[in-house]
Every structure is written in structure tokens, then in C-alpha cells.
Amino acid sequence: MEGSIVKEREGDVRGKPKGRVVDPRAAAEVQAVLGDEPRRRDLLIEHLHKIQDRYGCISAAHMVALAREMKLAATEVYEVATFYHHFDVMKEGDKAPPALTVRVCDSLSCELAGARQLMEGLKRELGPGVRVIPAPCVGRCEQAPVAVVGKNPVAQATVEKVKPQVSAGRTRCPVGKYITYSEYRRTGGYRLLAECLAGKRDAERVMKTLEDSGLRGLGGAGFSAGRKWRIVRSEKAPRLLAVNIDEGEPGTFKDRYYLERDPHRFLEGAIIAAWTVQIAEIYLYLRDEYAGCREILERELKALKDDPPCPLPPIHLRRGAGAYICGEESAMIESIEGKRGMPRLRPPYVAQVGLFGYPTLEHNMETLYWVREILEKGADWFASCGRHGRKGLRSFSVSGRVRKPGVHLAAAGITVNELIDECCGGMLPGHRFYAYLPGGASGGILPAAMGDIPLDFDTLNQHGCFIGSAAIIVLSERDKAAAAARNLMKFFADESCGQCTPCRVGTAKALKLMERPQWDQGLLEELSVAMADASICGLGQAAPNPIRCVMKYFPREIE
């Protein structure tokens, strides 16, 4: 009896494939989309983008076919595709999304400018044929509120502005005038790089100049650029360079500003860094929201490679897929490798074991943007630009209740009062300065009474804040710091990668507590301690900053 049951069970499965069956049509479509592209594991996200771009979503059949094409388990493809906001993953039986999606940024600067009302109006006016959804910061805070029609951002968006874009099918991001490769070469571009490769400049002298200039990482961490080059250069070859252009911090848009205008200044800085540190290959990680910047970089990298001023290292452009966490250096590296953007435990640090296991120099795009000018003008030029005892220049991304939001280049150490008066044309008519965020969503919130603190690295720490990427969001007396903190905590809760419990649970729990009219300050402080002390990466560690600042500086709003 038992033997017959075994035989019957064997007969049931004999000749049938295990796991998911690959649909022949989906397999042919995936092969056509990928063409002759390599099927390497690290290109998984790039290949998912190709399928999404072609079909508007990623079906279950396409994921199974892609898994077989890349010799991966279907679960690997699924877990990566579902990790990122910009992939529309369809399960079996799901209905495909509408052909057009309009995303409305709901981060703080856009919320101050009326994003909620815009969202409601668009849902009402555009109808069921267009999907209208909220989106985390799209990196255009100076144009708030912003709606993105497909890939086409609409600045100072209103229903009346968006509807014609939708009707006309304007879904591509327009590219404005910028300095092209030929124009950059005519004005001395890449001459400094050629001098380096010709032996006219010494690597040790280059690193010393950067150290003396005081140039620090401008993505938020603020580590000495020259010292970082020296550390990575001392590691065993081969070494790699990973450039972080995943500018997802709410309030920050300086990298986009420079890329849209002068992309080769940054590219030359990156290649000089590669020469100095003896880097084998360069990887550029660009956030998916910057479709116009991607088009510019694709054009200009091709022009650079077609007519190189000197021998170049391989340069790879990789596309993010909508994940704030990938702004963290190790999460970005995981994403470049084609994985979910989950931060790594440290040590080892990426300078020792980074991209593909090799020592990696990781830099923010703007840090490299300044390399050429500092080397041409000297360390003293850059160091002397500071104010109130600080060194260097800062590109401040300013948004909120000011007359002239935008990227303002100013002396490091300038105060927010000086910045508003000298660079931003003052406050908006009818608005009085009430509070400000000195470092984007993560940097905390301070009252206007503390508007004379120098804005630079190490000056804000004692107040529970930091400058980070120099994203300044200005609030007026019409706003509430507690409401701003709720917006920021919602962002952190949505963007937590979920890897560690303090961040995953802490941000969600904190948001619920902050939605009450009266805050339980004792419990919020306990949560803040747990998140700050036990989270793996900076997202969870910095998420409590807005909470603590509101409790310390704006107690009347929550009692």
C-alpha cells in the first residue's frame, strides 16, 4: 500500500517542471528588450528599467522570464523589483496601471506650497484614465509644488498647468541649455586632467591641495575629501569610484542644478580623482527622478568617449529606481550591484570593502564638481571664502517661504538670517521668519531666534542639528514646526528599508504618536534613543532629530 502511494506521487510530478513555468511570449519579449546587453547580476535593476520603460509595468510573467534569462531565482528578481518605488510590479491577475501616471511631490516644501490641494484637484479633474499618486521629494523644491507627468516635471504646478501637459502627452523631461563637451573643451576643460596624466602634476600634491583647501564631502557626512583620497589610495588595487547622485534628501536639489548646467566640470573632477587614487573604473549612480540629467549625462559621456582628451577609465552610468535609502553609501553600492538598497553593517567600511568587494572611493557629485577649480586656483582661494571663522563655499538649496528660492552659492559659515537677506531677497510678502531646517529632513528644526548660528559642518551639533547637504527650508509664522516634523517622520517611515527593527518600527510608531494633538514626550524620547543608538544607518539615527527639536524649541505646539 505504502509503495503504491509513493509510485503514484512520483507519477504525479514526473515530467513536470518545478517552480514557475516561463511563458514563451514573455520570454521572447524580455529577450527583445534586453537585446545584446550582458545578463550579469549587477545589471538586474537596469534590465528591470528596460522592461518597465517598454511595457509601463513589470508583469509576473516578465519577472519569471527575466529570472531565467539572467540565471537567477525568481524570488531574487521579485524582491529587488518590489523594493523600489518606481517599479510597478504586477502579480498574476493584477490589472495593469493606467498608461500615464502623474506624481505629486508631498515632501515638506511642496506641502507648504499646496501639494495636498493640488493632488485632490488633479484626481478630480484628470479622471480614472490617469493615475495620480503622491511621491516623496523629487528634487525640485525651489519649484514647489511640483507634479511630474510621466517624466516631465511641472514647476509651480496647478491643475490648469498640468491638464494641458497630460492632454498633449508631454511625458519626457525637457532638457535646457547647458555647457556641452565641445564648449567645455574650448574654455579650458580637461586641460587640468591632461596635465595630470602627462606627469605635469603630482598625485601627492593634488591630495595635499584638497586637504589644505578644507573641501569636505558635500553629500552630508563632511569627511575631508583629500584625506579620503589618501585612505583609499593606500588600499590594495583594484580600486573603484562610486559617485552618489541619488539626491533624495527633502529640500536638496543642488546636484541637479549643477548637472543641468555644467556636467563636465563634475566629470573632470571624477576622472582626476580616479587618476589620483589610481581607480580602475567609475560608477555614477543617478536617481531615477532626474530623467533630464540622465539624458544629458548619456549624451555627454558619449561625446567624451568618442573624442577623449586623454586615456579614460571605464565610466558606467547606473539608474536608481526610487529609494531614499540609496543615498546612504553602502545602500547605493548594493543597488549598483543590482540588489535591494539595504545598508551594510560596518566595519568593514566601503573604503576597504566596497563595490563588488573592492576598495571604493565614494563621493557626492558636488564634492567632485569643485576639484578642478580648487586645483586651478589653489587651496587658499577656496579656504578663504568662508565667513565667521569657517572655510570654503557652500551651495545652499533654499526653499520654503522666501522670495527667491533656489541654489545659492555662499560662504561657508553664513547664517540663515544673512542667507535670507543677502541671497533670497527676504521673506515672502506677508510672511515673518519663524523657523528653519538647516540640513533637510534629517538636520533638525530650529527657531528664528537661533538664526545667527554659522551654517557649516560642526556648528549645529550642540543644538541637536546638522547641516548635512545644506538644504535650508524656511518656515514662517503661518507654519507649525510640529506639522513639519510630522511630514518628515512620514517620509522616514515610508522610506525605511525595514532591515533593522529600531528604524522600521520606531519611525512608524513615532508618526502615530506625533499625529496626536498632545505628544507623549516621554515615550517619544524613548523611541528617539532607540532609533538613534541602535539603527544600522543614518536614516534611523537621524530620524529623531525633528522630534527632539520640536520638544526642545517649540514645546507650546505639542502640549
XYZ file of C-alpha atoms in Angstrom:
559
model
C 0.000 0.000 0.000
C 2.711 2.449 1.014
C 4.791 1.605 -2.047
C 1.876 2.220 -4.380
C 1.307 5.649 -2.861
C 4.967 6.542 -3.452
C 4.722 5.412 -7.069
C 1.534 7.411 -7.532
C 3.163 10.557 -6.135
C 6.211 10.083 -8.315
C 3.936 9.688 -11.309
C 2.189 12.953 -10.482
C 5.372 15.024 -10.761
C 7.361 13.050 -13.311
C 7.956 15.100 -16.447
C 6.612 18.361 -14.962
C 8.936 21.349 -14.432
C 9.488 22.531 -10.876
C 8.803 26.119 -9.916
C 7.284 28.783 -12.176
C 6.809 27.948 -15.853
C 8.283 30.504 -18.245
C 5.733 31.915 -20.639
C 7.183 31.715 -24.203
C 5.723 35.067 -25.209
C 7.105 36.824 -22.116
C 10.497 35.188 -22.711
C 10.584 36.483 -26.287
C 9.593 39.988 -25.129
C 12.298 40.064 -22.455
C 14.932 38.855 -24.925
C 13.876 41.556 -27.391
C 14.031 44.286 -24.730
C 17.452 43.209 -23.475
C 18.929 42.646 -26.935
C 22.676 42.094 -26.776
C 23.051 43.545 -23.261
C 25.051 41.336 -20.868
C 22.982 39.265 -18.449
C 25.231 39.980 -15.449
C 23.708 40.017 -11.964
C 24.682 43.633 -11.350
C 22.564 44.740 -14.332
C 19.305 43.438 -12.869
C 17.939 46.899 -11.990
C 18.963 48.259 -15.396
C 17.089 45.390 -17.085
C 14.019 45.917 -14.905
C 14.013 49.553 -16.044
C 14.074 48.460 -19.678
C 11.017 46.248 -19.180
C 9.176 48.963 -17.229
C 10.003 51.596 -19.873
C 8.731 49.348 -22.658
C 5.551 47.978 -21.070
C 4.692 50.527 -18.375
C 4.869 47.895 -15.638
C 6.640 44.626 -14.783
C 4.359 41.627 -15.016
C 4.796 38.356 -13.127
C 5.461 36.581 -16.433
C 8.192 39.087 -17.344
C 9.869 38.651 -13.954
C 9.940 34.859 -14.349
C 11.308 35.202 -17.883
C 13.945 37.714 -16.758
C 14.994 35.402 -13.929
C 15.617 32.565 -16.371
C 17.384 34.881 -18.807
C 19.753 36.057 -16.056
C 20.050 32.618 -14.397
C 18.582 33.925 -11.144
C 15.898 32.635 -8.841
C 12.529 34.270 -9.490
C 12.445 35.340 -5.837
C 15.656 37.352 -6.328
C 14.105 39.297 -9.175
C 10.857 39.796 -7.273
C 12.482 41.039 -4.060
C 14.556 43.599 -5.968
C 11.684 44.792 -8.159
C 9.343 45.276 -5.195
C 11.938 47.145 -3.136
C 11.963 50.261 -5.347
C 9.111 52.787 -5.673
C 9.383 53.280 -9.417
C 8.815 49.681 -10.450
C 5.131 48.830 -10.953
C 5.192 45.123 -10.150
C 2.121 43.181 -11.239
C 1.165 39.895 -9.597
C -0.727 37.281 -11.589
C -4.244 38.506 -12.250
C -3.426 42.150 -11.437
C -4.718 44.800 -13.771
C -2.015 46.912 -15.412
C -1.844 50.535 -14.216
C -3.135 53.361 -16.441
C -0.830 54.306 -19.300
C 0.009 57.623 -17.636
C 0.972 58.346 -14.035
C 1.119 61.820 -12.511
C 3.183 62.015 -9.336
C 2.637 64.906 -6.934
C 5.515 65.598 -4.561
C 4.250 65.637 -0.977
C 7.503 66.460 0.817
C 7.715 69.477 3.095
C 8.448 72.297 0.630
C 5.678 71.136 -1.713
C 3.244 70.623 1.158
C 3.868 74.221 2.256
C 3.051 75.316 -1.314
C -0.270 73.447 -1.511
C 0.561 69.907 -2.688
C -2.455 68.372 -0.936
C -4.928 70.659 -2.671
C -3.135 70.044 -5.984
C -3.408 66.279 -5.521
C -7.133 66.457 -4.798
C -7.745 68.733 -7.766
C -5.827 66.522 -10.185
C -7.638 63.381 -9.043
C -10.929 65.150 -9.599
C -10.093 66.742 -12.956
C -7.954 64.124 -14.710
C -10.351 61.246 -14.229
C -9.851 57.483 -13.997
C -7.701 57.173 -17.124
C -4.754 58.861 -15.383
C -3.233 57.628 -12.151
C -2.469 60.426 -9.662
C -0.284 59.351 -6.735
C 1.852 61.063 -4.072
C 5.621 60.922 -4.401
C 8.485 61.585 -1.999
C 10.756 64.538 -2.745
C 11.512 64.800 -6.475
C 14.446 67.203 -6.031
C 12.735 70.374 -7.304
C 11.877 72.061 -4.016
C 12.508 75.553 -5.396
C 9.682 74.946 -7.908
C 7.103 73.822 -5.329
C 4.530 72.459 -5.685
C 5.732 70.010 -8.338
C 3.762 67.454 -10.346
C 5.574 65.004 -12.621
C 3.644 63.926 -15.726
C 5.369 60.698 -16.695
C 8.935 62.005 -16.571
C 8.016 65.644 -17.237
C 8.173 67.871 -14.113
C 5.719 70.774 -13.962
C 7.005 73.632 -11.802
C 4.686 75.680 -9.570
C 2.069 73.190 -10.650
C -1.635 73.914 -10.754
C -4.454 71.853 -12.207
C -4.597 74.360 -15.061
C -0.881 73.859 -15.797
C -0.899 70.072 -15.563
C -4.001 69.288 -17.634
C -2.572 70.560 -20.973
C 0.620 68.563 -20.389
C -1.445 65.422 -19.862
C -3.692 66.106 -22.868
C -0.712 66.740 -25.145
C 1.128 63.670 -23.889
C 4.175 65.675 -22.797
C 5.792 62.986 -20.662
C 9.510 63.492 -21.394
C 11.666 65.665 -19.199
C 12.773 68.719 -21.200
C 16.493 69.425 -21.346
C 17.541 73.057 -21.189
C 20.720 74.760 -22.369
C 23.918 73.537 -20.767
C 27.675 73.567 -21.426
C 28.345 70.771 -23.917
C 31.568 68.815 -24.292
C 32.849 70.936 -27.171
C 32.027 74.162 -25.345
C 33.688 72.923 -22.182
C 36.863 71.985 -24.083
C 37.018 75.408 -25.756
C 37.135 77.127 -22.348
C 39.984 75.007 -20.977
C 38.034 71.988 -19.869
C 40.002 68.744 -19.363
C 43.303 70.636 -19.662
C 43.963 70.021 -15.970
C 43.218 66.321 -16.407
C 45.592 66.107 -19.369
C 48.304 67.769 -17.268
C 47.827 65.153 -14.565
C 48.119 62.259 -16.988
C 51.122 63.884 -18.690
C 53.002 63.976 -15.373
C 52.866 67.763 -15.000
C 51.027 67.390 -11.695
C 51.862 65.111 -8.807
C 49.222 62.962 -7.078
C 50.615 63.751 -3.634
C 50.424 67.476 -4.350
C 46.838 67.125 -5.577
C 45.768 65.398 -2.366
C 47.630 67.941 -0.245
C 45.913 70.830 -2.060
C 42.489 69.355 -1.387
C 43.347 68.768 2.266
C 44.602 72.331 2.694
C 41.537 73.776 0.980
C 39.209 72.331 3.610
C 36.984 70.692 0.970
C 34.733 68.201 2.727
C 32.152 65.740 1.487
C 29.150 67.774 0.361
C 26.630 64.953 0.449
C 26.179 65.346 4.190
C 28.918 63.476 6.059
C 31.525 66.213 5.701
C 34.627 63.995 5.694
C 37.812 65.586 4.319
C 37.948 64.884 0.569
C 41.747 64.866 0.342
C 42.083 62.576 3.330
C 39.510 60.170 1.876
C 41.515 60.011 -1.370
C 44.650 59.236 0.628
C 42.934 56.456 2.604
C 41.534 54.689 -0.450
C 44.789 55.068 -2.390
C 46.558 53.159 0.401
C 44.255 50.155 -0.087
C 45.090 47.243 -2.340
C 44.245 47.570 -6.052
C 41.963 47.340 -7.946
C 40.007 50.282 -6.551
C 36.692 51.733 -7.734
C 34.958 55.123 -7.593
C 31.217 55.313 -6.860
C 29.634 58.746 -7.311
C 26.456 59.363 -5.348
C 23.888 61.435 -7.263
C 20.893 59.899 -5.505
C 19.863 63.287 -4.160
C 16.792 62.194 -2.197
C 17.057 64.312 0.968
C 13.914 66.515 1.067
C 14.936 70.101 0.442
C 18.061 69.216 -1.582
C 18.469 69.933 -5.299
C 21.967 71.368 -5.740
C 23.376 68.344 -7.605
C 20.590 68.550 -10.179
C 21.198 72.297 -10.528
C 24.875 71.814 -11.414
C 24.319 68.767 -13.627
C 21.726 70.632 -15.677
C 24.220 73.415 -16.380
C 27.838 72.196 -16.343
C 28.100 68.380 -16.316
C 31.721 68.160 -17.485
C 33.095 70.143 -14.548
C 31.963 67.304 -12.312
C 33.070 64.603 -14.772
C 36.568 66.090 -14.980
C 36.742 66.144 -11.181
C 35.707 62.490 -11.058
C 38.359 61.440 -13.585
C 41.053 63.472 -11.755
C 40.043 61.652 -8.575
C 40.340 58.343 -10.418
C 43.835 59.259 -11.654
C 44.991 60.452 -8.237
C 43.700 57.434 -6.329
C 44.557 55.030 -9.174
C 40.953 53.975 -9.692
C 40.190 51.222 -12.213
C 36.545 52.104 -13.032
C 33.984 54.829 -12.257
C 30.304 54.206 -11.451
C 27.825 57.094 -11.493
C 24.602 56.407 -9.547
C 21.871 58.851 -10.614
C 18.410 58.999 -9.065
C 15.608 57.990 -11.408
C 13.697 61.229 -10.796
C 16.398 63.119 -12.727
C 15.432 61.960 -16.222
C 16.717 65.174 -17.817
C 20.092 64.810 -16.103
C 20.281 61.207 -17.286
C 19.752 62.306 -20.888
C 22.458 64.960 -20.502
C 24.941 62.504 -18.993
C 24.249 59.875 -21.644
C 24.894 62.446 -24.409
C 27.974 63.954 -22.815
C 29.572 60.664 -21.769
C 29.237 59.518 -25.359
C 30.828 62.746 -26.614
C 33.644 62.369 -24.089
C 34.317 58.750 -25.048
C 34.103 59.446 -28.796
C 36.752 62.172 -28.596
C 38.685 61.663 -25.341
C 41.171 64.357 -24.293
C 43.398 61.576 -22.892
C 43.050 57.914 -21.881
C 39.922 57.446 -19.758
C 38.904 54.796 -17.245
C 35.645 52.935 -17.949
C 32.698 55.097 -16.798
C 29.344 53.432 -16.069
C 26.053 55.302 -15.589
C 23.608 53.475 -13.325
C 19.977 54.402 -12.771
C 18.331 54.406 -9.361
C 14.722 53.304 -9.034
C 13.217 55.454 -6.310
C 14.642 54.706 -2.859
C 15.831 57.430 -0.481
C 17.878 54.877 1.434
C 20.203 54.525 -1.580
C 21.650 57.906 -0.708
C 23.468 56.034 2.076
C 26.811 54.968 0.613
C 26.649 51.228 1.265
C 22.981 51.004 0.216
C 23.938 52.761 -3.022
C 26.687 50.197 -3.572
C 24.215 47.357 -3.026
C 21.927 48.956 -5.613
C 24.740 49.353 -8.153
C 25.345 45.624 -7.684
C 21.727 45.004 -8.714
C 20.347 44.292 -5.242
C 17.922 45.843 -2.809
C 19.374 49.026 -1.341
C 20.000 47.682 2.153
C 22.760 49.410 4.169
C 25.673 47.234 5.188
C 26.924 46.738 8.700
C 30.298 48.374 9.326
C 33.165 47.654 9.629
C 34.431 46.905 7.055
C 33.979 50.355 5.539
C 33.451 50.885 1.828
C 36.966 52.340 1.553
C 38.171 48.829 2.417
C 35.468 46.520 1.072
C 33.072 48.362 -1.175
C 31.628 47.925 -4.646
C 31.993 44.296 -5.826
C 34.186 43.724 -2.761
C 36.912 46.174 -3.859
C 38.170 49.280 -2.001
C 35.863 52.073 -3.104
C 36.139 55.855 -3.094
C 32.570 57.084 -2.565
C 31.785 60.729 -3.260
C 28.889 63.095 -3.621
C 28.666 64.672 -7.060
C 29.137 68.275 -5.837
C 32.350 67.429 -3.975
C 33.903 66.392 -7.297
C 32.421 69.466 -9.008
C 34.813 71.707 -7.030
C 38.002 69.706 -7.684
C 39.046 71.434 -10.909
C 38.541 74.974 -9.607
C 40.371 74.292 -6.336
C 43.352 72.774 -8.149
C 43.469 75.652 -10.647
C 43.039 78.483 -8.123
C 44.747 76.891 -5.153
C 43.796 75.788 -1.663
C 43.950 79.303 -0.232
C 41.322 80.563 -2.682
C 38.705 78.069 -1.503
C 39.641 78.189 2.176
C 39.474 81.997 2.242
C 35.861 82.119 1.043
C 34.357 81.320 4.453
C 32.652 83.579 6.961
C 32.505 83.638 10.784
C 35.687 81.596 11.066
C 34.653 78.895 8.600
C 36.366 77.735 5.376
C 35.108 77.321 1.835
C 31.928 77.747 -0.162
C 28.555 76.067 0.229
C 25.808 75.500 -2.312
C 22.651 76.094 -0.295
C 19.430 74.577 -1.613
C 16.874 77.053 -0.250
C 13.123 76.538 -0.366
C 10.067 77.484 1.645
C 8.787 80.947 2.486
C 11.437 83.094 0.763
C 11.161 85.396 -2.251
C 13.955 83.725 -4.227
C 14.205 80.001 -3.587
C 16.955 78.139 -5.442
C 20.610 77.165 -5.223
C 22.579 79.997 -3.670
C 26.376 79.792 -3.582
C 27.567 81.498 -0.408
C 30.397 81.498 2.089
C 30.539 78.573 4.483
C 29.517 79.872 7.890
C 26.925 82.331 6.637
C 23.928 82.469 8.987
C 20.373 81.792 7.875
C 19.439 85.416 8.608
C 22.218 86.588 6.302
C 21.320 83.976 3.697
C 17.681 85.052 3.594
C 18.547 88.762 3.367
C 21.562 88.641 1.045
C 20.708 85.773 -1.303
C 16.979 85.070 -1.110
C 15.542 88.585 -1.319
C 13.985 88.306 2.118
C 10.827 86.508 3.187
C 7.719 86.263 1.036
C 5.396 89.280 1.377
C 3.206 88.914 4.439
C 5.390 86.200 5.996
C 7.574 86.543 9.076
C 10.567 84.251 9.696
C 9.551 81.630 12.270
C 11.794 78.551 11.951
C 14.180 76.755 9.615
C 15.562 73.362 8.752
C 19.356 73.744 8.391
C 20.013 70.328 6.835
C 16.948 68.982 5.084
C 14.675 66.354 6.601
C 17.435 64.844 8.754
C 19.028 68.032 10.053
C 16.507 69.100 12.685
C 14.413 72.281 13.116
C 15.490 75.499 14.822
C 13.531 78.656 15.745
C 14.177 82.015 14.105
C 15.674 83.197 17.396
C 18.607 80.893 16.603
C 19.089 82.310 13.115
C 22.608 83.643 13.772
C 24.371 80.272 14.077
C 27.013 79.821 11.328
C 25.778 77.295 8.754
C 28.582 74.809 8.355
C 29.812 71.427 9.499
C 30.247 71.045 13.274
C 28.469 74.310 14.175
C 24.958 72.937 14.709
C 25.683 69.662 16.506
C 25.406 71.132 20.001
C 21.863 72.221 19.147
C 20.747 68.754 18.026
C 21.031 69.621 14.323
C 23.482 69.378 11.440
C 23.952 70.994 8.041
C 24.086 67.758 6.022
C 23.695 68.613 2.346
C 22.951 72.297 3.130
C 19.230 72.067 2.352
C 17.577 75.065 4.013
C 13.777 75.030 4.329
C 12.399 78.295 5.718
C 9.132 78.375 7.690
C 7.035 81.419 8.528
C 4.628 82.204 11.367
C 1.877 80.655 9.225
C 3.522 77.239 9.631
C 3.951 74.906 12.575
C 7.214 73.118 13.400
C 5.212 70.158 14.747
C 3.378 69.780 11.425
C 6.700 69.972 9.581
C 8.111 67.255 11.846
C 5.103 65.010 11.103
C 5.685 65.423 7.383
C 9.328 64.469 7.836
C 8.543 61.445 10.015
C 6.008 60.186 7.469
C 8.778 60.415 4.880
C 11.191 58.451 7.077
C 8.574 55.789 7.850
C 7.813 55.359 4.128
C 11.482 55.276 3.155
C 12.859 52.987 5.869
C 14.287 49.931 4.159
C 12.952 47.777 7.005
C 16.217 45.985 7.681
C 16.537 46.965 11.343
C 13.739 46.987 13.909
C 14.564 50.325 15.626
C 14.080 52.214 12.364
C 11.311 50.116 10.819
C 9.116 50.060 13.927
C 10.366 53.265 15.531
C 9.530 55.605 12.651
C 6.023 54.139 12.225
C 5.300 54.273 15.965
C 6.682 57.806 16.269
C 4.453 59.000 13.427
C 1.330 57.672 15.182
C 2.329 59.396 18.418
C 3.051 62.662 16.577
C -0.411 62.639 14.988
C -1.993 63.129 18.406
C -2.858 66.713 19.455
C -0.721 66.283 22.598
C 2.553 64.438 22.239
C 3.645 61.769 24.732
C 7.065 63.303 25.088
C 8.438 60.635 27.416
C 7.602 57.802 25.032
C 8.820 59.774 22.004
C 12.146 60.346 23.732
C 12.452 56.619 24.463
C 11.796 55.877 20.802
C 14.307 58.529 19.781
C 17.013 56.983 21.940
C 16.352 53.528 20.485
C 16.409 54.775 16.897
C 19.480 56.964 17.325
C 21.509 54.365 19.214
C 20.525 51.104 17.528
C 19.693 51.820 13.876
C 22.115 50.470 11.294
C 22.367 53.607 9.150
C 21.834 57.343 9.180
C 18.133 57.218 8.298
C 17.085 55.749 11.623
C 19.857 57.517 13.520
C 18.782 60.977 12.269
C 15.008 60.429 12.146
C 14.574 61.553 15.799
C 16.158 64.966 15.165
C 12.897 66.740 14.171
C 11.069 65.174 17.156
C 13.644 66.294 19.681
C 13.902 69.779 18.183
C 10.149 70.341 18.382
C 10.051 69.142 22.003
C 13.018 71.364 22.895
C 12.381 74.538 20.902
C 8.627 74.523 20.145
C 7.008 72.957 23.259
C 3.864 75.104 23.064
C 2.890 73.447 19.769
C 2.584 69.973 21.310
C 1.401 70.499 24.876
